[in-house]
Amino acid sequence: MSLVELIARADARGLAASGLACLDRCVPLLDGDDEALRPLWALLADDADDARGAAGRDWAEGLAQVRDKLAGPDAGGEDEAVVLARRMLEAAPAACTGPVLRTWADACSVASLRIHRLLDPVGDAAREADVPRDGGTEGLPPLVAAELRRQTGVLELLADRGVAGLRPALEVSTEGRRVLRAVVSRRARGRA
């Protein structure tokens, strides 16, 4: 199943995890530590069938804390990758329900793939083109192909395992964050 199809079929927890995983992998661009989004991941592990009620309030409060923690300078002087990561965080919905959650997860998918295309040292050609999400990874630069596989993997884990898929989804995201942190660090050294 393609990434587009997986997003279309995902439940609220899968959509929230998908968007959160994309954001989590891009935390190095926001100068965040590896634990920055951990409270939101913990809220998704709640056994409730949805995130309404107290869990919904907790999500909104946790999201506000994460935004405060990752608040950076005005985006005026930042490069496109950082701006895209900030937009993912700013657009996160205050509730883990409704069509806005699917819209956010989809936008995070597109933004994260775009970020990986911008940062991929091998993918100089077609940096402006959108990454196709309805096919395989053939012809994609390595960093972008790996991100597409991670996004698909997270959604498949949640679809197959439900709440039990959160831990392995977090592990997938953590691996991707380490890779992107190394790319960002190398890029910073190259500019110095």
CSV table of N, CA and C in Angstrom, one decimal, residues 15-183:
chain,number,residue,atom,x,y,z
A,15,LEU,N,-2.7,8.6,12.6
A,15,LEU,CA,-2.4,9.9,12.0
A,15,LEU,C,-1.6,10.7,13.0
A,16,ALA,N,-2.0,10.7,14.2
A,16,ALA,CA,-1.2,11.5,15.2
A,16,ALA,C,0.2,11.0,15.3
A,17,ALA,N,0.4,9.7,15.3
A,17,ALA,CA,1.8,9.1,15.4
A,17,ALA,C,2.5,9.4,14.1
A,18,SER,N,1.9,9.4,13.0
A,18,SER,CA,2.5,9.7,11.7
A,18,SER,C,3.1,11.1,11.7
A,19,GLY,N,2.2,12.1,12.0
A,19,GLY,CA,2.6,13.5,12.0
A,19,GLY,C,3.7,13.7,13.1
A,20,LEU,N,3.5,13.1,14.3
A,20,LEU,CA,4.5,13.3,15.3
A,20,LEU,C,5.8,12.7,15.0
A,21,ALA,N,5.8,11.6,14.3
A,21,ALA,CA,7.1,10.9,13.9
A,21,ALA,C,7.8,11.8,12.9
A,22,CYS,N,7.1,12.3,11.9
A,22,CYS,CA,7.7,13.2,10.9
A,22,CYS,C,8.4,14.4,11.7
A,23,LEU,N,7.6,15.0,12.6
A,23,LEU,CA,8.1,16.2,13.3
A,23,LEU,C,9.3,15.7,14.2
A,24,ASP,N,9.2,14.6,14.8
A,24,ASP,CA,10.3,14.1,15.7
A,24,ASP,C,11.6,13.9,14.9
A,25,ARG,N,11.5,13.4,13.7
A,25,ARG,CA,12.7,13.2,12.9
A,25,ARG,C,13.4,14.5,12.5
A,26,CYS,N,12.6,15.6,12.5
A,26,CYS,CA,13.1,16.9,12.1
A,26,CYS,C,13.4,17.8,13.3
A,27,VAL,N,13.4,17.3,14.5
A,27,VAL,CA,13.7,18.0,15.7
A,27,VAL,C,15.1,18.6,15.6
A,28,PRO,N,16.1,17.9,15.0
A,28,PRO,CA,17.5,18.5,15.0
A,28,PRO,C,17.5,19.9,14.3
A,29,LEU,N,16.6,20.1,13.4
A,29,LEU,CA,16.5,21.4,12.7
A,29,LEU,C,16.0,22.5,13.6
A,30,LEU,N,15.3,22.1,14.7
A,30,LEU,CA,14.7,23.1,15.6
A,30,LEU,C,15.6,23.2,16.9
A,31,ASP,N,16.8,22.7,16.8
A,31,ASP,CA,17.7,22.7,18.0
A,31,ASP,C,17.1,22.0,19.2
A,32,GLY,N,16.3,21.0,19.0
A,32,GLY,CA,15.6,20.3,20.1
A,32,GLY,C,16.4,19.1,20.5
A,33,ASP,N,16.3,18.7,21.8
A,33,ASP,CA,16.9,17.5,22.2
A,33,ASP,C,16.1,16.3,21.9
A,34,ASP,N,16.6,15.2,22.0
A,34,ASP,CA,16.0,13.9,21.6
A,34,ASP,C,14.7,13.6,22.4
A,35,GLU,N,14.6,14.2,23.5
A,35,GLU,CA,13.4,14.0,24.4
A,35,GLU,C,12.3,15.0,24.2
A,36,ALA,N,12.4,15.9,23.3
A,36,ALA,CA,11.5,17.1,23.2
A,36,ALA,C,10.1,16.6,23.0
A,37,LEU,N,9.9,15.6,22.2
A,37,LEU,CA,8.5,15.2,21.9
A,37,LEU,C,8.0,14.0,22.7
A,38,ARG,N,8.9,13.5,23.6
A,38,ARG,CA,8.5,12.3,24.3
A,38,ARG,C,7.2,12.4,25.1
A,39,PRO,N,6.9,13.5,25.7
A,39,PRO,CA,5.6,13.6,26.4
A,39,PRO,C,4.4,13.4,25.4
A,40,LEU,N,4.5,13.8,24.2
A,40,LEU,CA,3.4,13.6,23.3
A,40,LEU,C,3.3,12.2,22.8
A,41,TRP,N,4.4,11.5,22.7
A,41,TRP,CA,4.4,10.1,22.4
A,41,TRP,C,3.8,9.3,23.5
A,42,ALA,N,4.1,9.7,24.7
A,42,ALA,CA,3.5,9.0,25.9
A,42,ALA,C,2.0,9.2,25.9
A,43,LEU,N,1.5,10.3,25.5
A,43,LEU,CA,0.0,10.5,25.5
A,43,LEU,C,-0.6,9.6,24.4
A,44,LEU,N,0.0,9.4,23.3
A,44,LEU,CA,-0.5,8.5,22.3
A,44,LEU,C,-0.6,7.1,22.8
A,45,ALA,N,0.2,6.7,23.7
A,45,ALA,CA,0.2,5.4,24.3
A,45,ALA,C,-1.0,5.1,25.2
A,46,ASP,N,-1.8,6.1,25.5
A,46,ASP,CA,-3.0,6.0,26.3
A,46,ASP,C,-3.9,4.9,25.7
A,47,ASP,N,-4.4,4.0,26.5
A,47,ASP,CA,-5.2,2.9,26.0
A,47,ASP,C,-6.6,3.4,25.5
A,48,ALA,N,-7.0,4.6,25.7
A,48,ALA,CA,-8.3,5.0,25.3
A,48,ALA,C,-8.4,4.9,23.8
A,49,ASP,N,-9.6,4.7,23.3
A,49,ASP,CA,-9.9,4.5,21.9
A,49,ASP,C,-9.6,5.8,21.1
A,50,ASP,N,-9.8,6.9,21.8
A,50,ASP,CA,-9.5,8.2,21.1
A,50,ASP,C,-8.9,9.2,22.0
A,51,ALA,N,-8.6,10.3,21.6
A,51,ALA,CA,-7.9,11.3,22.4
A,51,ALA,C,-8.8,12.4,22.9
A,52,ARG,N,-10.1,12.1,23.0
A,52,ARG,CA,-11.0,13.1,23.5
A,52,ARG,C,-11.0,13.2,25.0
A,53,GLY,N,-11.7,14.1,25.6
A,53,GLY,CA,-11.8,14.3,27.0
A,53,GLY,C,-10.5,14.7,27.6
A,54,ALA,N,-10.1,14.1,28.8
A,54,ALA,CA,-8.9,14.5,29.5
A,54,ALA,C,-7.7,14.3,28.6
A,55,ALA,N,-7.6,13.2,27.9
A,55,ALA,CA,-6.4,12.9,27.0
A,55,ALA,C,-6.3,14.1,26.0
A,56,GLY,N,-7.4,14.5,25.5
A,56,GLY,CA,-7.3,15.6,24.5
A,56,GLY,C,-6.8,16.9,25.1
A,57,ARG,N,-7.2,17.2,26.3
A,57,ARG,CA,-6.7,18.4,27.1
A,57,ARG,C,-5.2,18.2,27.3
A,58,ASP,N,-4.8,17.0,27.7
A,58,ASP,CA,-3.4,16.7,27.9
A,58,ASP,C,-2.6,16.9,26.7
A,59,TRP,N,-3.1,16.5,25.5
A,59,TRP,CA,-2.4,16.6,24.2
A,59,TRP,C,-2.2,18.1,24.0
A,60,ALA,N,-3.3,18.9,24.1
A,60,ALA,CA,-3.2,20.4,23.9
A,60,ALA,C,-2.2,21.0,24.8
A,61,GLU,N,-2.2,20.6,26.1
A,61,GLU,CA,-1.2,21.2,27.0
A,61,GLU,C,0.2,20.7,26.7
A,62,GLY,N,0.4,19.4,26.4
A,62,GLY,CA,1.7,18.9,26.0
A,62,GLY,C,2.2,19.6,24.7
A,63,LEU,N,1.3,19.8,23.8
A,63,LEU,CA,1.7,20.5,22.6
A,63,LEU,C,2.2,21.9,22.8
A,64,ALA,N,1.5,22.6,23.7
A,64,ALA,CA,1.8,24.0,24.1
A,64,ALA,C,3.2,24.0,24.7
A,65,GLN,N,3.5,23.0,25.6
A,65,GLN,CA,4.8,23.0,26.2
A,65,GLN,C,5.9,22.7,25.2
A,66,VAL,N,5.6,21.8,24.2
A,66,VAL,CA,6.6,21.5,23.2
A,66,VAL,C,6.9,22.7,22.4
A,67,ARG,N,5.8,23.4,22.0
A,67,ARG,CA,6.0,24.6,21.2
A,67,ARG,C,6.9,25.6,21.9
A,68,ASP,N,6.7,25.8,23.3
A,68,ASP,CA,7.5,26.7,24.0
A,68,ASP,C,8.9,26.3,24.1
A,69,LYS,N,9.1,25.0,24.2
A,69,LYS,CA,10.5,24.4,24.3
A,69,LYS,C,11.3,24.6,23.0
A,70,LEU,N,10.5,24.4,21.9
A,70,LEU,CA,11.2,24.4,20.6
A,70,LEU,C,11.1,25.8,19.9
A,71,ALA,N,10.5,26.8,20.6
A,71,ALA,CA,10.4,28.1,20.0
A,71,ALA,C,11.7,28.6,19.7
A,72,GLY,N,11.8,29.1,18.5
A,72,GLY,CA,13.1,29.6,18.0
A,72,GLY,C,12.9,31.1,17.6
A,73,PRO,N,14.0,31.6,17.0
A,73,PRO,CA,13.9,33.0,16.6
A,73,PRO,C,12.9,33.1,15.4
A,74,ASP,N,12.6,34.3,15.1
A,74,ASP,CA,11.7,34.6,14.0
A,74,ASP,C,12.3,33.9,12.7
A,75,ALA,N,11.4,33.3,11.9
A,75,ALA,CA,11.9,32.5,10.8
A,75,ALA,C,12.4,33.3,9.6
A,76,GLY,N,12.6,34.6,9.8
A,76,GLY,CA,13.0,35.4,8.7
A,76,GLY,C,14.3,35.0,8.1
A,77,GLY,N,15.3,34.7,8.9
A,77,GLY,CA,16.6,34.3,8.3
A,77,GLY,C,16.9,32.9,8.2
A,78,GLU,N,15.9,32.0,8.4
A,78,GLU,CA,16.2,30.6,8.4
A,78,GLU,C,16.0,30.0,7.0
A,79,ASP,N,16.7,28.9,6.8
A,79,ASP,CA,16.6,28.3,5.5
A,79,ASP,C,15.3,27.5,5.4
A,80,GLU,N,15.0,27.0,4.2
A,80,GLU,CA,13.7,26.4,3.9
A,80,GLU,C,13.4,25.2,4.8
A,81,ALA,N,14.4,24.3,5.0
A,81,ALA,CA,14.3,23.1,5.8
A,81,ALA,C,13.8,23.5,7.2
A,82,VAL,N,14.4,24.5,7.8
A,82,VAL,CA,14.0,24.9,9.2
A,82,VAL,C,12.6,25.5,9.2
A,83,VAL,N,12.3,26.3,8.2
A,83,VAL,CA,11.0,26.9,8.1
A,83,VAL,C,9.9,25.8,8.0
A,84,LEU,N,10.2,24.8,7.2
A,84,LEU,CA,9.2,23.7,7.0
A,84,LEU,C,9.0,22.9,8.3
A,85,ALA,N,10.1,22.7,9.1
A,85,ALA,CA,10.0,22.0,10.4
A,85,ALA,C,9.2,22.8,11.4
A,86,ARG,N,9.4,24.1,11.4
A,86,ARG,CA,8.7,25.0,12.3
A,86,ARG,C,7.2,25.0,11.9
A,87,ARG,N,6.9,25.0,10.6
A,87,ARG,CA,5.5,24.9,10.2
A,87,ARG,C,4.8,23.7,10.6
A,88,MET,N,5.5,22.5,10.6
A,88,MET,CA,4.9,21.3,11.1
A,88,MET,C,4.5,21.4,12.5
A,89,LEU,N,5.4,22.0,13.3
A,89,LEU,CA,5.1,22.2,14.8
A,89,LEU,C,3.9,23.1,15.0
A,90,GLU,N,4.0,24.3,14.3
A,90,GLU,CA,2.9,25.3,14.4
A,90,GLU,C,1.6,24.8,14.0
A,91,ALA,N,1.5,23.9,13.0
A,91,ALA,CA,0.3,23.4,12.4
A,91,ALA,C,-0.3,22.3,13.2
A,92,ALA,N,0.4,21.7,14.2
A,92,ALA,CA,-0.1,20.6,14.9
A,92,ALA,C,-1.5,20.9,15.6
A,93,PRO,N,-2.5,20.1,15.4
A,93,PRO,CA,-3.8,20.4,15.9
A,93,PRO,C,-3.8,20.2,17.4
A,94,ALA,N,-4.7,21.0,18.1
A,94,ALA,CA,-4.8,20.9,19.5
A,94,ALA,C,-5.6,19.7,20.0
A,95,ALA,N,-6.2,19.0,19.1
A,95,ALA,CA,-6.9,17.8,19.4
A,95,ALA,C,-6.5,16.7,18.4
A,96,CYS,N,-6.5,15.5,18.9
A,96,CYS,CA,-6.1,14.3,18.1
A,96,CYS,C,-7.4,13.7,17.5
A,97,THR,N,-8.2,14.5,16.9
A,97,THR,CA,-9.4,14.0,16.3
A,97,THR,C,-9.8,14.9,15.1
A,98,GLY,N,-10.7,14.4,14.3
A,98,GLY,CA,-11.3,15.2,13.2
A,98,GLY,C,-10.4,15.2,12.0
A,99,PRO,N,-11.0,15.8,10.9
A,99,PRO,CA,-10.3,15.9,9.6
A,99,PRO,C,-9.0,16.7,9.7
A,100,VAL,N,-8.9,17.6,10.6
A,100,VAL,CA,-7.7,18.5,10.7
A,100,VAL,C,-6.5,17.6,11.1
A,101,LEU,N,-6.7,16.5,11.8
A,101,LEU,CA,-5.6,15.6,12.1
A,101,LEU,C,-5.0,14.9,10.9
A,102,ARG,N,-5.9,14.5,10.0
A,102,ARG,CA,-5.5,13.9,8.7
A,102,ARG,C,-4.8,14.9,7.8
A,103,THR,N,-5.3,16.1,7.8
A,103,THR,CA,-4.6,17.2,7.0
A,103,THR,C,-3.2,17.4,7.6
A,104,TRP,N,-3.1,17.5,8.9
A,104,TRP,CA,-1.8,17.7,9.5
A,104,TRP,C,-0.8,16.6,9.2
A,105,ALA,N,-1.3,15.4,9.4
A,105,ALA,CA,-0.4,14.2,9.1
A,105,ALA,C,0.1,14.2,7.7
A,106,ASP,N,-0.9,14.5,6.7
A,106,ASP,CA,-0.5,14.5,5.3
A,106,ASP,C,0.5,15.7,5.1
A,107,ALA,N,0.3,16.8,5.6
A,107,ALA,CA,1.2,18.0,5.4
A,107,ALA,C,2.5,17.7,6.0
A,108,CYS,N,2.6,17.0,7.2
A,108,CYS,CA,3.9,16.6,7.8
A,108,CYS,C,4.6,15.7,6.9
A,109,SER,N,3.9,14.7,6.3
A,109,SER,CA,4.5,13.8,5.4
A,109,SER,C,5.2,14.5,4.2
A,110,VAL,N,4.5,15.4,3.6
A,110,VAL,CA,5.0,16.2,2.5
A,110,VAL,C,6.2,17.0,2.9
A,111,ALA,N,6.1,17.7,4.1
A,111,ALA,CA,7.1,18.6,4.5
A,111,ALA,C,8.4,17.8,4.9
A,112,SER,N,8.2,16.7,5.6
A,112,SER,CA,9.4,15.9,6.0
A,112,SER,C,10.1,15.4,4.8
A,113,LEU,N,9.4,14.9,3.8
A,113,LEU,CA,10.1,14.4,2.6
A,113,LEU,C,10.8,15.6,1.9
A,114,ARG,N,10.2,16.7,1.9
A,114,ARG,CA,10.8,17.9,1.2
A,114,ARG,C,12.1,18.3,2.0
A,115,ILE,N,12.0,18.3,3.3
A,115,ILE,CA,13.2,18.6,4.1
A,115,ILE,C,14.3,17.6,3.8
A,116,HIS,N,14.0,16.3,3.7
A,116,HIS,CA,15.0,15.3,3.4
A,116,HIS,C,15.6,15.5,2.0
A,117,ARG,N,14.7,15.9,1.1
A,117,ARG,CA,15.2,16.2,-0.3
A,117,ARG,C,16.2,17.4,-0.2
A,118,LEU,N,15.8,18.4,0.5
A,118,LEU,CA,16.7,19.6,0.6
A,118,LEU,C,18.0,19.3,1.2
A,119,LEU,N,18.0,18.4,2.2
A,119,LEU,CA,19.3,18.1,2.9
A,119,LEU,C,20.1,16.9,2.4
A,120,ASP,N,19.5,16.2,1.4
A,120,ASP,CA,20.2,15.0,0.9
A,120,ASP,C,21.4,15.5,0.0
A,121,PRO,N,22.6,15.1,0.4
A,121,PRO,CA,23.8,15.6,-0.3
A,121,PRO,C,23.9,15.0,-1.7
A,122,VAL,N,23.2,13.9,-1.9
A,122,VAL,CA,23.3,13.2,-3.3
A,122,VAL,C,22.2,13.8,-4.2
A,123,GLY,N,21.1,14.3,-3.6
A,123,GLY,CA,19.9,14.6,-4.4
A,123,GLY,C,19.9,16.0,-4.9
A,124,ASP,N,21.0,16.5,-5.5
A,124,ASP,CA,21.0,17.9,-6.0
A,124,ASP,C,20.0,18.1,-7.1
A,125,ALA,N,19.8,17.2,-8.0
A,125,ALA,CA,18.8,17.4,-9.1
A,125,ALA,C,17.4,17.3,-8.5
A,126,ALA,N,16.6,18.1,-9.1
A,126,ALA,CA,15.1,18.1,-8.8
A,126,ALA,C,14.8,18.4,-7.3
A,127,ARG,N,15.6,19.3,-6.7
A,127,ARG,CA,15.3,19.7,-5.3
A,127,ARG,C,14.0,20.4,-5.2
A,128,GLU,N,13.5,21.0,-6.2
A,128,GLU,CA,12.3,21.7,-6.2
A,128,GLU,C,11.1,20.8,-6.3
A,129,ALA,N,11.3,19.6,-6.9
A,129,ALA,CA,10.1,18.7,-7.2
A,129,ALA,C,9.6,18.1,-5.9
A,130,ASP,N,8.3,17.8,-5.8
A,130,ASP,CA,7.8,17.1,-4.7
A,130,ASP,C,8.2,15.6,-4.8
A,131,VAL,N,8.3,15.0,-3.7
A,131,VAL,CA,8.6,13.6,-3.7
A,131,VAL,C,7.3,12.8,-3.9
A,132,PRO,N,7.3,11.9,-4.9
A,132,PRO,CA,6.1,11.1,-5.1
A,132,PRO,C,5.8,10.1,-3.9
A,133,ARG,N,4.6,10.2,-3.4
A,133,ARG,CA,4.3,9.3,-2.2
A,133,ARG,C,3.4,8.2,-2.6
A,134,ASP,N,3.1,8.0,-3.8
A,134,ASP,CA,2.2,6.9,-4.2
A,134,ASP,C,2.9,5.8,-4.9
A,135,GLY,N,4.2,5.7,-4.8
A,135,GLY,CA,4.9,4.6,-5.5
A,135,GLY,C,6.1,4.2,-4.5
A,136,GLY,N,7.0,3.6,-5.1
A,136,GLY,CA,8.2,3.1,-4.4
A,136,GLY,C,9.3,4.1,-4.2
A,137,THR,N,10.4,3.6,-3.9
A,137,THR,CA,11.6,4.5,-3.6
A,137,THR,C,12.6,4.6,-4.8
A,138,GLU,N,12.3,3.9,-5.9
A,138,GLU,CA,13.2,3.8,-7.0
A,138,GLU,C,13.4,5.2,-7.6
A,139,GLY,N,14.7,5.5,-7.8
A,139,GLY,CA,15.1,6.8,-8.3
A,139,GLY,C,15.2,7.9,-7.4
A,140,LEU,N,14.9,7.7,-6.1
A,140,LEU,CA,14.9,8.7,-5.1
A,140,LEU,C,16.3,8.8,-4.5
A,141,PRO,N,16.8,10.0,-4.1
A,141,PRO,CA,18.1,10.0,-3.3
A,141,PRO,C,18.0,9.2,-2.1
A,142,PRO,N,19.1,8.7,-1.5
A,142,PRO,CA,19.1,7.8,-0.4
A,142,PRO,C,18.4,8.4,0.9
A,143,LEU,N,18.7,9.6,1.2
A,143,LEU,CA,18.0,10.2,2.4
A,143,LEU,C,16.5,10.3,2.3
A,144,VAL,N,16.1,10.6,1.1
A,144,VAL,CA,14.6,10.7,0.8
A,144,VAL,C,14.0,9.4,0.8
A,145,ALA,N,14.6,8.4,0.1
A,145,ALA,CA,14.1,7.0,0.1
A,145,ALA,C,13.9,6.5,1.5
A,146,ALA,N,14.9,6.7,2.3
A,146,ALA,CA,14.9,6.2,3.7
A,146,ALA,C,13.7,6.8,4.5
A,147,GLU,N,13.5,8.1,4.3
A,147,GLU,CA,12.4,8.8,4.9
A,147,GLU,C,11.1,8.3,4.5
A,148,LEU,N,10.9,8.0,3.2
A,148,LEU,CA,9.7,7.5,2.7
A,148,LEU,C,9.4,6.1,3.3
A,149,ARG,N,10.5,5.3,3.4
A,149,ARG,CA,10.3,4.0,4.0
A,149,ARG,C,9.9,4.1,5.5
A,150,ARG,N,10.5,5.1,6.2
A,150,ARG,CA,10.2,5.3,7.6
A,150,ARG,C,8.7,5.7,7.8
A,151,GLN,N,8.3,6.6,7.0
A,151,GLN,CA,6.9,7.1,7.1
A,151,GLN,C,5.9,5.9,6.8
A,152,THR,N,6.2,5.1,5.8
A,152,THR,CA,5.4,4.0,5.5
A,152,THR,C,5.4,3.0,6.6
A,153,GLY,N,6.6,2.7,7.2
A,153,GLY,CA,6.8,1.8,8.3
A,153,GLY,C,6.0,2.2,9.5
A,154,VAL,N,6.0,3.5,9.9
A,154,VAL,CA,5.3,3.9,11.0
A,154,VAL,C,3.8,3.7,10.9
A,155,LEU,N,3.3,4.0,9.7
A,155,LEU,CA,1.8,3.8,9.5
A,155,LEU,C,1.4,2.4,9.5
A,156,GLU,N,2.3,1.5,8.9
A,156,GLU,CA,2.0,0.1,8.9
A,156,GLU,C,2.1,-0.5,10.3
A,157,LEU,N,3.0,-0.1,11.1
A,157,LEU,CA,3.1,-0.6,12.5
A,157,LEU,C,1.8,-0.2,13.2
A,158,LEU,N,1.3,1.0,13.1
A,158,LEU,CA,0.1,1.4,13.8
A,158,LEU,C,-1.1,0.7,13.3
A,159,ALA,N,-1.2,0.5,11.9
A,159,ALA,CA,-2.3,-0.2,11.3
A,159,ALA,C,-2.4,-1.6,11.8
A,160,ASP,N,-1.2,-2.3,11.8
A,160,ASP,CA,-1.1,-3.7,12.2
A,160,ASP,C,-1.2,-4.0,13.7
A,161,ARG,N,-0.7,-3.1,14.5
A,161,ARG,CA,-0.5,-3.4,15.9
A,161,ARG,C,-1.3,-2.5,16.8
A,162,GLY,N,-1.9,-1.4,16.3
A,162,GLY,CA,-2.6,-0.5,17.2
A,162,GLY,C,-1.6,0.2,18.1
A,163,VAL,N,-2.1,0.3,19.4
A,163,VAL,CA,-1.2,1.0,20.4
A,163,VAL,C,0.1,0.2,20.6
A,164,ALA,N,0.1,-1.1,20.4
A,164,ALA,CA,1.4,-1.8,20.6
A,164,ALA,C,2.4,-1.5,19.5
A,165,GLY,N,2.0,-0.8,18.4
A,165,GLY,CA,2.9,-0.4,17.4
A,165,GLY,C,3.6,0.9,17.7
A,166,LEU,N,3.2,1.6,18.8
A,166,LEU,CA,3.8,2.9,19.1
A,166,LEU,C,5.3,2.8,19.5
A,167,ARG,N,5.7,1.8,20.3
A,167,ARG,CA,7.1,1.7,20.7
A,167,ARG,C,8.0,1.4,19.4
A,168,PRO,N,7.6,0.5,18.6
A,168,PRO,CA,8.5,0.3,17.4
A,168,PRO,C,8.4,1.5,16.5
A,169,ALA,N,7.3,2.2,16.4
A,169,ALA,CA,7.2,3.4,15.6
A,169,ALA,C,8.2,4.5,16.1
A,170,LEU,N,8.2,4.6,17.4
A,170,LEU,CA,9.1,5.5,18.0
A,170,LEU,C,10.6,5.2,17.7
A,171,GLU,N,10.9,3.9,17.7
A,171,GLU,CA,12.2,3.4,17.4
A,171,GLU,C,12.6,3.8,16.0
A,172,VAL,N,11.7,3.6,15.1
A,172,VAL,CA,11.9,4.0,13.7
A,172,VAL,C,12.2,5.5,13.6
A,173,SER,N,11.4,6.3,14.3
A,173,SER,CA,11.6,7.7,14.3
A,173,SER,C,12.9,8.1,14.9
A,174,THR,N,13.3,7.4,16.0
A,174,THR,CA,14.5,7.8,16.7
A,174,THR,C,15.7,7.5,15.7
A,175,GLU,N,15.7,6.4,15.0
A,175,GLU,CA,16.7,6.1,14.0
A,175,GLU,C,16.8,7.2,13.0
A,176,GLY,N,15.6,7.7,12.5
A,176,GLY,CA,15.6,8.7,11.5
A,176,GLY,C,16.1,10.0,12.0
A,177,ARG,N,15.8,10.3,13.3
A,177,ARG,CA,16.3,11.6,13.9
A,177,ARG,C,17.8,11.5,14.0
A,178,ARG,N,18.4,10.4,14.4
A,178,ARG,CA,19.9,10.3,14.5
A,178,ARG,C,20.5,10.5,13.1
A,179,VAL,N,19.9,10.0,12.1
A,179,VAL,CA,20.4,10.2,10.7
A,179,VAL,C,20.4,11.7,10.3
A,180,LEU,N,19.2,12.3,10.6
A,180,LEU,CA,19.1,13.7,10.2
A,180,LEU,C,20.0,14.6,11.1
A,181,ARG,N,20.1,14.2,12.3
A,181,ARG,CA,21.0,15.0,13.2
A,181,ARG,C,22.5,15.0,12.6
A,182,ALA,N,22.9,13.8,12.2
A,182,ALA,CA,24.2,13.7,11.6
A,182,ALA,C,24.3,14.5,10.3
A,183,VAL,N,23.3,14.5,9.5
A,183,VAL,CA,23.3,15.3,8.2
A,183,VAL,C,23.3,16.8,8.6
